[in-house]
PDB file of C-alpha atoms and ligand atoms in Angstrom:
ATOM      1  CA  UNK A   1      -9.183  -6.107 -10.509  1.00  0.00           C
ATOM      2  CA  UNK A   2     -10.446  -4.619  -7.143  1.00  0.00           C
ATOM      3  CA  UNK A   3     -14.415  -4.868  -6.867  1.00  0.00           C
ATOM      4  CA  UNK A   4     -15.613  -3.078  -3.763  1.00  0.00           C
ATOM      5  CA  UNK A   5     -19.572  -3.643  -3.930  1.00  0.00           C
ATOM      6  CA  UNK A   6     -21.505  -1.889  -1.239  1.00  0.00           C
ATOM      7  CA  UNK A   7     -19.381  -2.124   1.531  1.00  0.00           C
ATOM      8  CA  UNK A   8     -20.234  -1.480   4.861  1.00  0.00           C
ATOM      9  CA  UNK A   9     -18.674  -2.251   8.642  1.00  0.00           C
ATOM     10  CA  UNK A  10     -20.740  -1.567  11.548  1.00  0.00           C
ATOM     11  CA  UNK A  11     -18.122  -0.870  14.997  1.00  0.00           C
ATOM     12  CA  UNK A  12     -19.953  -2.115  17.799  1.00  0.00           C
ATOM     13  CA  UNK A  13     -23.955  -2.530  18.871  1.00  0.00           C
ATOM     14  CA  UNK A  14     -26.720  -0.395  19.896  1.00  0.00           C
ATOM     15  CA  UNK A  15     -26.446   3.398  20.856  1.00  0.00           C
ATOM     16  CA  UNK A  16     -22.472   3.840  20.809  1.00  0.00           C
ATOM     17  CA  UNK A  17     -21.586   1.490  17.448  1.00  0.00           C
ATOM     18  CA  UNK A  18     -19.856   3.182  14.889  1.00  0.00           C
ATOM     19  CA  UNK A  19     -20.884   3.010  11.415  1.00  0.00           C
ATOM     20  CA  UNK A  20     -17.712   3.007  10.056  1.00  0.00           C
ATOM     21  CA  UNK A  21     -18.281   2.299   6.095  1.00  0.00           C
ATOM     22  CA  UNK A  22     -21.243   3.274   4.566  1.00  0.00           C
ATOM     23  CA  UNK A  23     -22.304   1.295   0.745  1.00  0.00           C
ATOM     24  CA  UNK A  24     -19.106   2.103  -0.002  1.00  0.00           C
ATOM     25  CA  UNK A  25     -18.691   0.605  -4.484  1.00  0.00           C
ATOM     26  CA  UNK A  26     -15.398   0.542  -5.679  1.00  0.00           C
ATOM     27  CA  UNK A  27     -14.271  -0.548  -8.859  1.00  0.00           C
ATOM     28  CA  UNK A  28     -10.253   0.101  -9.927  1.00  0.00           C
ATOM     29  CA  UNK A  29      -8.780  -1.063 -12.940  1.00  0.00           C
ATOM     30  CA  UNK A  30      -5.452  -3.827 -13.871  1.00  0.00           C
ATOM     31  CA  UNK A  31      -2.701  -0.248 -13.320  1.00  0.00           C
ATOM     32  CA  UNK A  32      -4.435   2.243 -12.242  1.00  0.00           C
ATOM     33  CA  UNK A  33      -3.751   3.810  -8.969  1.00  0.00           C
ATOM     34  CA  UNK A  34      -6.195   5.140  -7.158  1.00  0.00           C
ATOM     35  CA  UNK A  35      -5.591   7.793  -4.028  1.00  0.00           C
ATOM     36  CA  UNK A  36      -8.504   7.599  -1.006  1.00  0.00           C
ATOM     37  CA  UNK A  37      -8.314  11.090   0.753  1.00  0.00           C
ATOM     38  CA  UNK A  38     -10.835  12.149   3.993  1.00  0.00           C
ATOM     39  CA  UNK A  39     -10.381  13.569   7.022  1.00  0.00           C
ATOM     40  CA  UNK A  40      -9.271  11.326   9.936  1.00  0.00           C
ATOM     41  CA  UNK A  41     -11.504   8.772  11.328  1.00  0.00           C
ATOM     42  CA  UNK A  42     -12.971   9.043   7.975  1.00  0.00           C
ATOM     43  CA  UNK A  43     -13.237   5.154   7.132  1.00  0.00           C
ATOM     44  CA  UNK A  44      -9.885   5.563   5.330  1.00  0.00           C
ATOM     45  CA  UNK A  45      -7.638   2.299   7.226  1.00  0.00           C
ATOM     46  CA  UNK A  46     -11.361   0.242   7.875  1.00  0.00           C
ATOM     47  CA  UNK A  47     -11.744   0.440   3.868  1.00  0.00           C
ATOM     48  CA  UNK A  48      -8.430  -0.522   3.251  1.00  0.00           C
ATOM     49  CA  UNK A  49      -8.936  -2.825   5.436  1.00  0.00           C
ATOM     50  CA  UNK A  50     -11.808  -4.769   4.209  1.00  0.00           C
ATOM     51  CA  UNK A  51     -10.233  -4.497   0.930  1.00  0.00           C
ATOM     52  CA  UNK A  52      -7.440  -6.578   1.816  1.00  0.00           C
ATOM     53  CA  UNK A  53      -9.562  -8.961   3.644  1.00  0.00           C
ATOM     54  CA  UNK A  54      -8.168  -8.143   6.871  1.00  0.00           C
ATOM     55  CA  UNK A  55     -10.802  -7.308   8.416  1.00  0.00           C
ATOM     56  CA  UNK A  56     -14.765  -8.370   7.287  1.00  0.00           C
ATOM     57  CA  UNK A  57     -17.065  -6.247   6.426  1.00  0.00           C
ATOM     58  CA  UNK A  58     -20.626  -5.932   8.161  1.00  0.00           C
ATOM     59  CA  UNK A  59     -22.363  -6.111   4.769  1.00  0.00           C
ATOM     60  CA  UNK A  60     -20.595  -6.551   0.486  1.00  0.00           C
ATOM     61  CA  UNK A  61     -18.898  -8.395  -1.779  1.00  0.00           C
ATOM     62  CA  UNK A  62     -14.939  -7.725  -2.333  1.00  0.00           C
ATOM     63  CA  UNK A  63     -13.929  -9.846  -5.744  1.00  0.00           C
ATOM     64  CA  UNK A  64      -9.955  -9.492  -5.795  1.00  0.00           C
ATOM     65  CA  UNK A  65      -8.302 -10.401  -9.162  1.00  0.00           C
ATOM     66  CA  UNK A  66     -11.871 -12.436 -10.192  1.00  0.00           C
ATOM     67  CA  UNK A  67     -11.573 -14.019  -6.966  1.00  0.00           C
ATOM     68  CA  UNK A  68     -14.246 -13.019  -4.128  1.00  0.00           C
ATOM     69  CA  UNK A  69     -12.751 -13.077  -1.056  1.00  0.00           C
ATOM     70  CA  UNK A  70     -15.422 -12.480   0.646  1.00  0.00           C
ATOM     71  CA  UNK A  71     -16.091 -16.437   0.760  1.00  0.00           C
ATOM     72  CA  UNK A  72     -13.062 -17.413   1.936  1.00  0.00           C
ATOM     73  CA  UNK A  73     -12.142 -18.213   5.121  1.00  0.00           C
ATOM     74  CA  UNK A  74      -9.590 -17.462   7.998  1.00  0.00           C
ATOM     75  CA  UNK A  75      -7.078 -20.810   6.625  1.00  0.00           C
ATOM     76  CA  UNK A  76      -7.777 -19.409   2.779  1.00  0.00           C
ATOM     77  CA  UNK A  77      -7.365 -15.636   2.846  1.00  0.00           C
ATOM     78  CA  UNK A  78      -3.698 -15.335   4.704  1.00  0.00           C
ATOM     79  CA  UNK A  79      -2.770 -17.427   1.033  1.00  0.00           C
ATOM     80  CA  UNK A  80      -4.826 -15.390  -1.334  1.00  0.00           C
ATOM     81  CA  UNK A  81      -2.923 -12.304   0.832  1.00  0.00           C
ATOM     82  CA  UNK A  82       0.017 -13.670   0.341  1.00  0.00           C
ATOM     83  CA  UNK A  83       0.436 -14.136  -3.366  1.00  0.00           C
ATOM     84  CA  UNK A  84      -1.998 -11.230  -4.764  1.00  0.00           C
ATOM     85  CA  UNK A  85      -1.414  -8.129  -2.534  1.00  0.00           C
ATOM     86  CA  UNK A  86       0.989  -5.688  -0.529  1.00  0.00           C
ATOM     87  CA  UNK A  87       0.443  -3.508   2.164  1.00  0.00           C
ATOM     88  CA  UNK A  88       1.760  -0.469   3.051  1.00  0.00           C
ATOM     89  CA  UNK A  89       1.404   0.602   6.913  1.00  0.00           C
ATOM     90  CA  UNK A  90       2.025   3.437   8.360  1.00  0.00           C
ATOM     91  CA  UNK A  91       3.490   1.870  11.675  1.00  0.00           C
ATOM     92  CA  UNK A  92       5.218  -0.244   9.171  1.00  0.00           C
ATOM     93  CA  UNK A  93       5.265  -4.061  11.415  1.00  0.00           C
ATOM     94  CA  UNK A  94       9.200  -4.871  10.516  1.00  0.00           C
ATOM     95  CA  UNK A  95      10.256  -7.359  12.855  1.00  0.00           C
ATOM     96  CA  UNK A  96      12.609  -6.335  14.605  1.00  0.00           C
ATOM     97  CA  UNK A  97      15.451  -9.239  15.184  1.00  0.00           C
ATOM     98  CA  UNK A  98      15.184  -9.165  11.809  1.00  0.00           C
ATOM     99  CA  UNK A  99      17.673  -6.994   9.332  1.00  0.00           C
ATOM    100  CA  UNK A 100      16.492  -5.289   6.402  1.00  0.00           C
ATOM    101  CA  UNK A 101      17.405  -7.428   3.497  1.00  0.00           C
ATOM    102  CA  UNK A 102      15.199  -9.903   5.768  1.00  0.00           C
ATOM    103  CA  UNK A 103      12.528  -8.093   6.585  1.00  0.00           C
ATOM    104  CA  UNK A 104      11.834  -7.216   2.748  1.00  0.00           C
ATOM    105  CA  UNK A 105      12.062 -10.673   1.988  1.00  0.00           C
ATOM    106  CA  UNK A 106       9.809 -12.354   4.008  1.00  0.00           C
ATOM    107  CA  UNK A 107       6.910 -12.453   1.600  1.00  0.00           C
ATOM    108  CA  UNK A 108       8.576 -14.625  -0.660  1.00  0.00           C
ATOM    109  CA  UNK A 109      10.103 -17.498   2.219  1.00  0.00           C
ATOM    110  CA  UNK A 110       6.393 -17.408   3.493  1.00  0.00           C
ATOM    111  CA  UNK A 111       5.662 -18.128   0.254  1.00  0.00           C
ATOM    112  CA  UNK A 112       8.231 -21.559  -0.142  1.00  0.00           C
ATOM    113  CA  UNK A 113      10.373 -19.595  -1.694  1.00  0.00           C
ATOM    114  CA  UNK A 114      14.637 -20.389  -1.813  1.00  0.00           C
ATOM    115  CA  UNK A 115      15.950 -18.402   0.007  1.00  0.00           C
ATOM    116  CA  UNK A 116      18.370 -16.666  -2.322  1.00  0.00           C
ATOM    117  CA  UNK A 117      16.078 -16.091  -4.463  1.00  0.00           C
ATOM    118  CA  UNK A 118      14.158 -14.500  -2.250  1.00  0.00           C
ATOM    119  CA  UNK A 119      17.451 -12.334  -1.092  1.00  0.00           C
ATOM    120  CA  UNK A 120      18.696 -11.571  -4.850  1.00  0.00           C
ATOM    121  CA  UNK A 121      15.064 -10.134  -5.092  1.00  0.00           C
ATOM    122  CA  UNK A 122      14.903  -8.551  -1.822  1.00  0.00           C
ATOM    123  CA  UNK A 123      18.255  -7.164  -2.516  1.00  0.00           C
ATOM    124  CA  UNK A 124      17.185  -5.426  -5.745  1.00  0.00           C
ATOM    125  CA  UNK A 125      14.351  -4.086  -4.141  1.00  0.00           C
ATOM    126  CA  UNK A 126      16.131  -2.067  -1.859  1.00  0.00           C
ATOM    127  CA  UNK A 127      18.638  -1.035  -3.767  1.00  0.00           C
ATOM    128  CA  UNK A 128      16.261   0.429  -5.496  1.00  0.00           C
ATOM    129  CA  UNK A 129      14.525   1.811  -2.690  1.00  0.00           C
ATOM    130  CA  UNK A 130      18.599   3.048  -2.281  1.00  0.00           C
ATOM    131  CA  UNK A 131      18.793   1.309   0.641  1.00  0.00           C
ATOM    132  CA  UNK A 132      21.762  -1.252  -0.250  1.00  0.00           C
ATOM    133  CA  UNK A 133      23.819  -0.230   2.084  1.00  0.00           C
ATOM    134  CA  UNK A 134      21.118  -0.451   5.085  1.00  0.00           C
ATOM    135  CA  UNK A 135      20.216  -4.286   3.444  1.00  0.00           C
ATOM    136  CA  UNK A 136      21.583  -5.704   6.773  1.00  0.00           C
ATOM    137  CA  UNK A 137      20.766  -3.260   9.579  1.00  0.00           C
ATOM    138  CA  UNK A 138      17.722  -3.827  12.034  1.00  0.00           C
ATOM    139  CA  UNK A 139      14.743  -2.007  12.310  1.00  0.00           C
ATOM    140  CA  UNK A 140      15.796  -0.096  15.304  1.00  0.00           C
ATOM    141  CA  UNK A 141      19.296   1.497  13.966  1.00  0.00           C
ATOM    142  CA  UNK A 142      16.943   2.911  10.650  1.00  0.00           C
ATOM    143  CA  UNK A 143      15.006   6.551  10.680  1.00  0.00           C
ATOM    144  CA  UNK A 144      11.825   6.045   9.710  1.00  0.00           C
ATOM    145  CA  UNK A 145      12.183   6.801   6.065  1.00  0.00           C
ATOM    146  CA  UNK A 146      13.908   4.016   5.991  1.00  0.00           C
ATOM    147  CA  UNK A 147      12.135   2.226   7.689  1.00  0.00           C
ATOM    148  CA  UNK A 148       9.494   2.816   5.739  1.00  0.00           C
ATOM    149  CA  UNK A 149      11.189   1.643   2.614  1.00  0.00           C
ATOM    150  CA  UNK A 150      11.715  -1.889   3.811  1.00  0.00           C
ATOM    151  CA  UNK A 151       8.442  -2.303   4.609  1.00  0.00           C
ATOM    152  CA  UNK A 152       7.540  -1.129   0.569  1.00  0.00           C
ATOM    153  CA  UNK A 153      10.356  -3.046  -0.732  1.00  0.00           C
ATOM    154  CA  UNK A 154       9.097  -6.237   1.611  1.00  0.00           C
ATOM    155  CA  UNK A 155       4.646  -4.972  -0.174  1.00  0.00           C
ATOM    156  CA  UNK A 156       6.608  -5.316  -4.011  1.00  0.00           C
ATOM    157  CA  UNK A 157       8.843  -8.610  -3.427  1.00  0.00           C
ATOM    158  CA  UNK A 158       6.232 -10.819  -4.137  1.00  0.00           C
ATOM    159  CA  UNK A 159       5.555  -9.192  -7.560  1.00  0.00           C
ATOM    160  CA  UNK A 160       1.661  -8.172  -5.575  1.00  0.00           C
ATOM    161  CA  UNK A 161      -1.440  -7.915  -8.515  1.00  0.00           C
ATOM    162  CA  UNK A 162      -2.305  -5.456  -6.176  1.00  0.00           C
ATOM    163  CA  UNK A 163      -0.790  -3.457  -3.715  1.00  0.00           C
ATOM    164  CA  UNK A 164      -2.945  -1.266  -0.385  1.00  0.00           C
ATOM    165  CA  UNK A 165      -1.062   1.321   1.143  1.00  0.00           C
ATOM    166  CA  UNK A 166      -2.286   3.627   4.461  1.00  0.00           C
ATOM    167  CA  UNK A 167      -0.229   6.580   4.308  1.00  0.00           C
ATOM    168  CA  UNK A 168       3.082   5.283   3.144  1.00  0.00           C
ATOM    169  CA  UNK A 169       5.023   8.685   2.406  1.00  0.00           C
ATOM    170  CA  UNK A 170       3.420   9.772   6.324  1.00  0.00           C
ATOM    171  CA  UNK A 171       6.936   9.420   7.297  1.00  0.00           C
ATOM    172  CA  UNK A 172       9.132  10.215   4.459  1.00  0.00           C
ATOM    173  CA  UNK A 173      10.990  13.494   3.585  1.00  0.00           C
ATOM    174  CA  UNK A 174      10.347  15.040  -0.181  1.00  0.00           C
ATOM    175  CA  UNK A 175      12.627  13.567  -1.705  1.00  0.00           C
ATOM    176  CA  UNK A 176      11.832  10.261   0.060  1.00  0.00           C
ATOM    177  CA  UNK A 177       8.763  10.461  -0.747  1.00  0.00           C
ATOM    178  CA  UNK A 178       8.847  12.120  -4.156  1.00  0.00           C
ATOM    179  CA  UNK A 179      10.734   8.620  -4.836  1.00  0.00           C
ATOM    180  CA  UNK A 180       8.495   6.532  -2.783  1.00  0.00           C
ATOM    181  CA  UNK A 181       5.517   7.647  -5.518  1.00  0.00           C
ATOM    182  CA  UNK A 182       7.997   7.182  -8.785  1.00  0.00           C
ATOM    183  CA  UNK A 183       8.678   4.252  -7.593  1.00  0.00           C
ATOM    184  CA  UNK A 184       4.333   3.153  -6.499  1.00  0.00           C
ATOM    185  CA  UNK A 185       4.090   4.467  -9.830  1.00  0.00           C
ATOM    186  CA  UNK A 186       6.277   3.057 -11.923  1.00  0.00           C
ATOM    187  CA  UNK A 187       5.152  -0.486 -11.097  1.00  0.00           C
ATOM    188  CA  UNK A 188       1.269   0.407 -11.368  1.00  0.00           C
ATOM    189  CA  UNK A 189       1.643   1.542 -14.479  1.00  0.00           C
ATOM    190  CA  UNK A 190       3.813  -0.371 -16.182  1.00  0.00           C
ATOM    191  CA  UNK A 191       4.235  -3.760 -14.340  1.00  0.00           C
ATOM    192  CA  UNK A 192      -0.332  -3.052 -14.945  1.00  0.00           C
ATOM    193  CA  UNK A 193      -0.909  -3.426 -10.722  1.00  0.00           C
ATOM    194  CA  UNK A 194      -3.398  -2.075  -8.855  1.00  0.00           C
ATOM    195  CA  UNK A 195      -2.752   0.899  -6.034  1.00  0.00           C
ATOM    196  CA  UNK A 196      -4.735   1.844  -3.339  1.00  0.00           C
ATOM    197  CA  UNK A 197      -3.236   5.246  -1.346  1.00  0.00           C
ATOM    198  CA  UNK A 198      -4.445   6.169   1.189  1.00  0.00           C
ATOM    199  CA  UNK A 199      -3.075   9.512   2.486  1.00  0.00           C
ATOM    200  CA  UNK A 200      -3.542  13.103   3.565  1.00  0.00           C
ATOM    201  CA  UNK A 201      -0.376  14.658   2.500  1.00  0.00           C
ATOM    202  CA  UNK A 202      -1.873  16.611  -1.394  1.00  0.00           C
ATOM    203  CA  UNK A 203       1.886  15.370  -3.095  1.00  0.00           C
ATOM    204  CA  UNK A 204       0.386  11.988  -3.696  1.00  0.00           C
ATOM    205  CA  UNK A 205      -2.171  13.300  -6.018  1.00  0.00           C
ATOM    206  CA  UNK A 206       0.601  13.604  -8.445  1.00  0.00           C
ATOM    207  CA  UNK A 207       0.361   9.483  -9.150  1.00  0.00           C
ATOM    208  CA  UNK A 208      -2.967   9.520  -9.101  1.00  0.00           C
ATOM    209  CA  UNK A 209      -5.352   8.596 -11.947  1.00  0.00           C
ATOM    210  CA  UNK A 210      -8.386   8.905  -9.889  1.00  0.00           C
ATOM    211  CA  UNK A 211      -8.603  10.991  -6.348  1.00  0.00           C
ATOM    212  CA  UNK A 212     -11.883   9.133  -4.372  1.00  0.00           C
ATOM    213  CA  UNK A 213     -12.963  11.628  -0.763  1.00  0.00           C
ATOM    214  CA  UNK A 214     -14.657  10.136   1.989  1.00  0.00           C
ATOM    215  CA  UNK A 215     -16.420  11.469   4.805  1.00  0.00           C
ATOM    216  CA  UNK A 216     -18.314   9.970   7.915  1.00  0.00           C
ATOM    217  CA  UNK A 217     -17.298   6.575   5.818  1.00  0.00           C
ATOM    218  CA  UNK A 218     -19.658   7.352   2.355  1.00  0.00           C
ATOM    219  CA  UNK A 219     -18.071   7.979  -0.960  1.00  0.00           C
ATOM    220  CA  UNK A 220     -18.797  11.819  -1.140  1.00  0.00           C
ATOM    221  CA  UNK A 221     -17.386  12.741  -4.755  1.00  0.00           C
ATOM    222  CA  UNK A 222     -14.148  11.990  -7.051  1.00  0.00           C
ATOM    223  CA  UNK A 223     -11.660  13.335  -9.480  1.00  0.00           C
ATOM    224  CA  UNK A 224      -9.247  12.800 -11.883  1.00  0.00           C
ATOM    225  CA  UNK A 225      -6.077  12.505 -10.666  1.00  0.00           C
ATOM    226  CA  UNK A 226      -2.217  14.589 -11.816  1.00  0.00           C
ATOM    227  CA  UNK A 227      -0.994  11.358 -13.225  1.00  0.00           C
ATOM    228  CA  UNK A 228       0.887  12.094 -16.185  1.00  0.00           C
ATOM    229  CA  UNK A 229       2.921  15.218 -14.378  1.00  0.00           C
ATOM    230  CA  UNK A 230       4.726  12.914 -12.186  1.00  0.00           C
ATOM    231  CA  UNK A 231       5.206  10.269 -14.941  1.00  0.00           C
ATOM    232  CA  UNK A 232       7.302  13.192 -16.533  1.00  0.00           C
ATOM    233  CA  UNK A 233       8.996  13.965 -13.844  1.00  0.00           C
ATOM    234  CA  UNK A 234      11.263  10.616 -13.811  1.00  0.00           C
ATOM    235  CA  UNK A 235      14.758  11.644 -14.891  1.00  0.00           C
ATOM    236  CA  UNK A 236      14.683  14.402 -11.768  1.00  0.00           C
ATOM    237  CA  UNK A 237      14.123  12.016  -9.879  1.00  0.00           C
ATOM    238  CA  UNK A 238      16.848   9.361 -10.850  1.00  0.00           C
ATOM    239  CA  UNK A 239      18.982  12.148 -11.182  1.00  0.00           C
ATOM    240  CA  UNK A 240      18.147  12.736  -7.055  1.00  0.00           C
ATOM    241  CA  UNK A 241      19.244   8.849  -6.973  1.00  0.00           C
ATOM    242  CA  UNK A 242      22.001   9.750  -8.485  1.00  0.00           C
ATOM    243  CA  UNK A 243      23.587  12.396  -5.901  1.00  0.00           C
ATOM    244  CA  UNK A 244      23.139  10.755  -2.768  1.00  0.00           C
ATOM    245  CA  UNK A 245      24.679   7.149  -4.639  1.00  0.00           C
TER     246      UNK A 245
HETATM  247  N1  ATP B   1     -11.864  -2.043  16.001  1.00  0.00           N
HETATM  248  C1  ATP B   1     -12.315  -0.594  16.005  1.00  0.00           C
HETATM  249  N2  ATP B   1     -13.649  -0.547  16.887  1.00  0.00           N
HETATM  250  C2  ATP B   1     -13.814   0.301  17.031  1.00  0.00           C
HETATM  251  N3  ATP B   1     -14.382   2.007  16.390  1.00  0.00           N
HETATM  252  C3  ATP B   1     -13.456   1.375  15.169  1.00  0.00           C
HETATM  253  C4  ATP B   1     -12.798   0.161  14.989  1.00  0.00           C
HETATM  254  N4  ATP B   1     -11.973   0.827  14.486  1.00  0.00           N
HETATM  255  C5  ATP B   1     -11.891   2.194  14.018  1.00  0.00           C
HETATM  256  N5  ATP B   1     -13.155   2.435  13.979  1.00  0.00           N
HETATM  257  C6  ATP B   1     -13.676   3.669  14.226  1.00  0.00           C
HETATM  258  O1  ATP B   1     -14.573   3.147  12.728  1.00  0.00           O
HETATM  259  C7  ATP B   1     -14.119   5.015  12.481  1.00  0.00           C
HETATM  260  C8  ATP B   1     -13.140   4.556  10.667  1.00  0.00           C
HETATM  261  O2  ATP B   1     -12.048   4.578  11.704  1.00  0.00           O
HETATM  262  P1  ATP B   1     -10.014   4.555  11.096  1.00  0.00           P
HETATM  263  O3  ATP B   1      -9.736   3.917  11.265  1.00  0.00           O
HETATM  264  O4  ATP B   1     -11.157   4.142   9.249  1.00  0.00           O
HETATM  265  O5  ATP B   1     -10.538   6.507  10.040  1.00  0.00           O
HETATM  266  P2  ATP B   1      -9.622   7.611   9.372  1.00  0.00           P
HETATM  267  O6  ATP B   1     -10.303   7.436   7.790  1.00  0.00           O
HETATM  268  O7  ATP B   1      -8.388   6.263   8.181  1.00  0.00           O
HETATM  269  O8  ATP B   1      -8.460   7.848  10.112  1.00  0.00           O
HETATM  270  P3  ATP B   1      -7.024   8.802  10.416  1.00  0.00           P
HETATM  271  O9  ATP B   1      -7.159   9.039   8.701  1.00  0.00           O
HETATM  272  O10 ATP B   1      -7.026   8.850  11.389  1.00  0.00           O
HETATM  273  O11 ATP B   1      -6.394   7.438   9.492  1.00  0.00           O
HETATM  274  C9  ATP B   1     -14.009   6.503  13.355  1.00  0.00           C
HETATM  275  O12 ATP B   1     -14.760   6.616  13.829  1.00  0.00           O
HETATM  276  C10 ATP B   1     -12.645   5.011  14.656  1.00  0.00           C
HETATM  277  O13 ATP B   1     -12.786   5.715  15.418  1.00  0.00           O
HETATM  278 MG1   MG B   2      -6.226   5.432   8.759  1.00  0.00          MG
END
């Protein structure tokens, strides 16, 4: 589903240039959840931005769902992103003058769906993320964790085949962070999506099939994740949700 072939990214030129990503190759299957870990400045955000077509690599090829996105131009890329990918960033990038429900519906509205359909889907996702009671609030009226959940709803609303998440639980408390991981877990393995998560959070290994370590822009190690552990913890999480409701 996601194929990264010999990706290199160099920022700047000459003596001050930074080799942010250095010859990284990686294949991610449908239904597979891959976590990328590594020290600050090791190139994780750069790698994910390149994989999602948000940034051009200096060298290498990216194939998403059979399409070579490195060969696409600035006009073609947004459409591909809108229909096949979902993004969750550490800084939520929500539009301040729109409500939670409107923010979450944006990808569908941009893709030309009716307001009714877009808002129905957005509402359903917000409910799944325990946010239905805040669906008419604007971002500044929401806590960091609530804003992150809106951003997650927005990333999932277009039913993307690939989800990129850069530090998705960084601003969430333990219980909510767990629910977010559960949701990423269920959309990943039950709905056959590829999920790529950058994180410093050791708990995130619980949802991963594979954990990839990068250092100085290079892929240095890979180990299996604890994916099965969290899937068996589902009953506990739903209990948590019911308590809050
Ligand atoms: N636009 C840019 N111009 C120049 N250098 C950049 C740019 N973006 C990132 N870098 C550099 O590339 C390297 C990798 O940065 P990146 O943001 O990918 O790291 P990261 O692993 O995501 O770190 P963190 O865990 O702190 O988010 C760093 O040395 C950074 O300073
Ligand atoms: Mg980063």
